[in-house]
């Protein structure tokens, strides 16, 4: 029994919502349809197999106008077989394929966040709320890349610079599977007339108001960065963004954007108090355009 059941072409795998996927009996037809699609989208060509639990894998994806050979099949049981090898040989006869080269984006603790294909664009968000999209170029060693027209950066060096300056980063054109977790810190401004700064929640629970707070920091949230870790990180002598915010203390609020959910946490004298969802939404809405200026530090 053949391993390959059919071939498919997806018009744009980065599309939000239902994907436009067409299936074909022959590889030649699939290649013709793939070539006819515009190169400005993340189009893909792949295979559906005949296994008892039917599976499918992309073998070609278009990234920034280049047809990239995807080698996920090497890591999937049963896919690295003679029939697939012959199909790949035919693909190479019809398409000029670039070898896949990705850039890992991590936290300073080396927690993986996401990967970008060589030449893809990264979205940077700065503490003042401004955003910038820049292309990234991968280096063969898998640990260095260039950002825009800048110099070469190690992936950990980049993560440390972003943490130090309160910059978050994400794919400019995320795929449906891309989930990037971040956190935000809100503080009561120094010149505020608010009378509950530095007070624990028991004394302030009826007075805490989103209007009293200001967004002072954004950061990447890795798998090992808990609320306690965030508190410790922002109380170290070398804490991030020291010129733009106080060290984290009682009455500050930390918002976690984690796995598609948002939660707000009041920093108490012991531990953290989770605030209602309505407060979380009001806090973000109020502070969207009222962030503080910053000075980038290397």
XYZ file of C-alpha atoms in Angstrom:
298
model
C 0.000 0.000 0.000
C 1.443 3.423 -0.931
C 2.504 5.649 1.962
C 1.421 8.873 0.233
C -2.347 9.318 0.015
C -2.405 12.750 -1.652
C -0.615 16.071 -1.975
C -1.958 19.409 -0.783
C -1.321 23.107 -1.281
C -2.209 25.723 1.338
C -2.654 29.266 0.059
C -1.318 30.951 3.222
C -0.505 29.095 6.455
C -0.166 32.437 8.282
C -3.818 33.274 7.595
C -5.951 33.782 10.692
C -9.034 31.618 10.527
C -9.870 28.650 8.257
C -7.050 27.803 5.853
C -7.597 27.460 2.100
C -6.223 23.963 1.394
C -6.610 22.034 -1.871
C -5.738 18.357 -2.343
C -4.314 16.696 -5.464
C -3.669 13.149 -6.635
C -0.335 13.926 -8.330
C 2.746 15.851 -7.264
C 3.023 17.547 -10.676
C -0.427 19.121 -10.316
C 0.293 20.234 -6.760
C 3.556 21.865 -7.868
C 1.804 23.722 -10.712
C -0.829 25.104 -8.335
C 1.839 26.015 -5.759
C 3.913 27.896 -8.354
C 0.842 29.821 -9.548
C 0.180 31.273 -6.095
C 1.736 34.672 -5.259
C 5.052 34.540 -3.393
C 4.008 37.273 -0.968
C 2.156 34.784 1.249
C 3.398 31.852 3.343
C 2.120 29.267 0.883
C 2.909 25.608 1.507
C 3.040 22.280 -0.311
C 2.764 19.045 1.624
C 1.816 15.394 1.838
C -1.019 13.516 3.525
C -0.229 9.901 4.326
C -2.271 6.685 4.423
C -1.361 5.675 7.983
C -4.180 4.395 10.243
C -4.011 7.742 12.028
C -3.781 9.998 8.989
C -1.148 12.697 9.214
C 0.159 15.500 7.028
C 3.401 17.452 6.815
C 4.564 20.492 4.868
C 7.625 19.893 2.694
C 7.866 23.336 1.084
C 6.959 26.740 2.509
C 7.446 30.138 0.921
C 9.229 32.577 3.236
C 9.888 36.099 1.943
C 9.660 34.965 -1.665
C 11.945 31.934 -1.214
C 10.828 28.308 -1.404
C 12.205 26.677 1.739
C 12.593 22.908 2.157
C 10.994 21.829 5.459
C 12.609 18.779 7.055
C 10.154 17.972 9.852
C 9.635 14.533 8.275
C 13.023 13.431 9.647
C 11.672 13.696 13.184
C 8.308 11.967 12.616
C 7.967 8.196 12.907
C 7.472 6.453 9.571
C 7.912 9.503 7.356
C 11.586 9.064 6.466
C 11.026 6.267 3.929
C 11.942 5.503 0.270
C 8.629 6.785 -1.121
C 9.079 10.144 0.591
C 12.722 10.278 -0.552
C 11.632 9.816 -4.189
C 9.011 12.533 -3.764
C 11.647 14.932 -2.382
C 13.887 14.182 -5.375
C 11.016 15.164 -7.697
C 10.389 18.331 -5.688
C 14.010 19.385 -6.132
C 13.730 18.803 -9.888
C 10.832 21.259 -10.133
C 11.593 23.872 -7.468
C 14.717 25.738 -6.388
C 14.615 24.941 -2.692
C 16.533 26.773 0.009
C 17.617 24.720 3.003
C 15.665 25.599 6.107
C 17.568 27.874 8.501
C 15.829 29.145 11.613
C 16.589 31.665 14.339
C 15.758 30.663 17.912
C 14.368 33.363 20.151
C 14.847 32.686 23.837
C 14.816 34.311 27.273
C 18.066 35.041 29.149
C 17.412 31.757 31.002
C 17.523 29.980 27.607
C 13.818 29.131 27.643
C 12.656 28.736 24.030
C 9.986 31.241 22.968
C 9.608 30.803 19.181
C 11.627 30.431 15.994
C 11.729 32.531 12.840
C 12.852 31.343 9.417
C 15.841 33.088 7.905
C 14.792 36.456 6.465
C 11.503 36.684 8.374
C 10.513 39.828 10.252
C 10.499 40.420 13.992
C 8.085 42.782 15.757
C 9.690 44.809 18.555
C 7.610 46.721 21.114
C 9.356 49.378 23.193
C 8.496 50.639 26.704
C 6.906 53.806 25.297
C 4.431 51.675 23.320
C 6.019 52.240 19.917
C 6.554 49.269 17.604
C 9.088 48.451 14.913
C 9.273 45.614 12.394
C 12.754 44.483 11.341
C 14.043 41.606 9.177
C 16.340 38.978 10.702
C 19.170 37.121 8.975
C 20.294 33.769 10.400
C 23.910 32.668 10.724
C 24.896 29.051 9.955
C 25.982 28.331 13.551
C 22.371 28.574 14.758
C 23.264 30.934 17.625
C 23.835 34.302 15.921
C 21.761 36.568 13.687
C 21.594 40.109 12.393
C 18.702 42.408 13.211
C 17.900 44.854 10.423
C 21.037 46.756 9.431
C 22.672 46.234 12.829
C 25.596 44.065 13.801
C 25.703 40.385 14.662
C 23.961 39.361 17.894
C 24.070 36.134 19.876
C 20.540 34.934 20.668
C 21.191 35.225 24.430
C 22.819 38.656 24.046
C 19.684 39.851 22.248
C 17.436 38.436 24.986
C 19.484 40.168 27.693
C 19.448 43.521 25.863
C 15.677 43.343 25.449
C 15.149 42.481 29.115
C 17.447 45.288 30.242
C 15.519 47.822 28.166
C 11.950 46.534 28.578
C 11.530 45.477 24.939
C 9.297 42.582 23.913
C 9.622 40.651 20.664
C 7.374 38.403 18.603
C 6.988 37.188 15.008
C 5.721 40.031 12.812
C 3.588 37.488 10.946
C 2.845 34.767 13.509
C 1.592 31.346 12.556
C -1.479 29.935 14.332
C 0.794 27.812 16.543
C 2.882 30.779 17.714
C 2.042 31.694 21.325
C 4.297 34.381 22.801
C 3.886 35.016 26.529
C 4.768 38.371 28.104
C 4.294 40.283 31.342
C 3.784 43.925 32.289
C 4.493 45.882 35.456
C 2.321 48.798 36.554
C 3.290 51.265 39.279
C 1.744 54.303 40.927
C 3.756 57.338 39.690
C 6.088 59.041 42.168
C 4.214 62.355 41.990
C 0.764 60.783 42.392
C -1.499 62.038 45.223
C -2.631 58.419 45.682
C -2.479 57.494 49.387
C -2.123 53.707 49.187
C 1.264 53.341 47.511
C 3.360 50.668 49.300
C 0.367 49.485 51.368
C -0.657 45.831 51.490
C -3.889 44.648 49.915
C -5.832 44.303 53.160
C -5.692 48.098 53.573
C -6.247 48.991 49.917
C -8.660 46.415 48.469
C -11.557 48.885 48.404
C -9.447 51.697 46.938
C -7.311 50.090 44.231
C -8.107 51.938 41.005
C -6.707 51.334 37.528
C -6.652 55.102 36.959
C -3.897 55.440 39.579
C -1.435 53.208 37.718
C 1.039 53.628 34.889
C 2.667 50.979 32.713
C 6.426 51.044 33.345
C 7.778 47.771 31.956
C 7.148 44.957 29.479
C 9.086 41.700 29.410
C 9.172 38.237 27.902
C 7.638 35.466 29.985
C 9.534 32.188 29.751
C 8.390 28.877 31.191
C 10.511 29.315 34.329
C 9.647 32.942 35.099
C 7.064 32.894 37.907
C 5.616 35.859 39.808
C 8.209 35.287 42.537
C 10.980 35.216 39.931
C 9.704 38.466 38.397
C 9.717 40.099 41.842
C 13.290 38.923 42.497
C 14.475 39.967 39.020
C 13.182 43.510 39.468
C 14.785 43.873 42.905
C 18.333 42.879 41.946
C 21.120 45.499 41.898
C 21.297 44.978 38.112
C 17.523 45.045 37.654
C 16.045 45.911 34.233
C 15.252 49.500 33.242
C 16.431 51.109 36.524
C 16.060 54.639 35.133
C 12.441 54.089 34.095
C 10.902 52.452 37.159
C 11.290 51.682 40.848
C 12.165 48.218 42.033
C 8.996 46.121 42.284
C 7.317 46.573 45.656
C 4.019 46.311 47.524
C 1.079 47.949 45.670
C 2.621 47.341 42.233
C 0.616 45.232 39.772
C 1.986 42.525 37.482
C -0.046 41.402 34.473
C 0.700 38.025 32.915
C -0.189 37.450 29.257
C 0.100 33.677 29.254
C -1.256 31.091 26.806
C -3.914 33.480 25.498
C -5.138 34.556 28.936
C -4.522 37.766 30.904
C -4.341 37.965 34.689
C -3.528 40.881 37.028
C -1.711 40.344 40.341
C -1.350 42.858 43.187
C 2.065 42.666 44.874
C 1.242 42.145 48.548
C 3.497 42.180 51.601
C 3.498 38.382 51.378
C 2.784 36.870 47.977
C 0.389 38.148 45.319
C -3.367 38.776 45.148
C -5.090 38.031 41.830
C -7.406 40.874 40.811
C -10.704 40.573 38.893
C -10.584 40.245 35.104
C -12.431 43.559 34.785
C -9.604 45.342 36.606
C -7.047 43.767 34.289
C -8.914 45.027 31.210
C -9.416 48.527 32.666
C -5.750 48.798 33.599
C -4.528 47.954 30.113
C -7.065 50.235 28.421
C -6.195 53.192 30.644
C -2.444 52.888 30.193
C -2.280 52.047 26.476
C -1.128 55.510 25.457
C 0.371 56.708 28.730
C 3.666 54.885 28.966
C 6.940 56.449 30.031
C 9.856 57.464 27.786
C 13.071 55.483 28.076
C 16.743 55.558 27.154
C 18.090 52.450 25.396
C 21.095 50.897 27.153
C 23.531 48.338 25.756
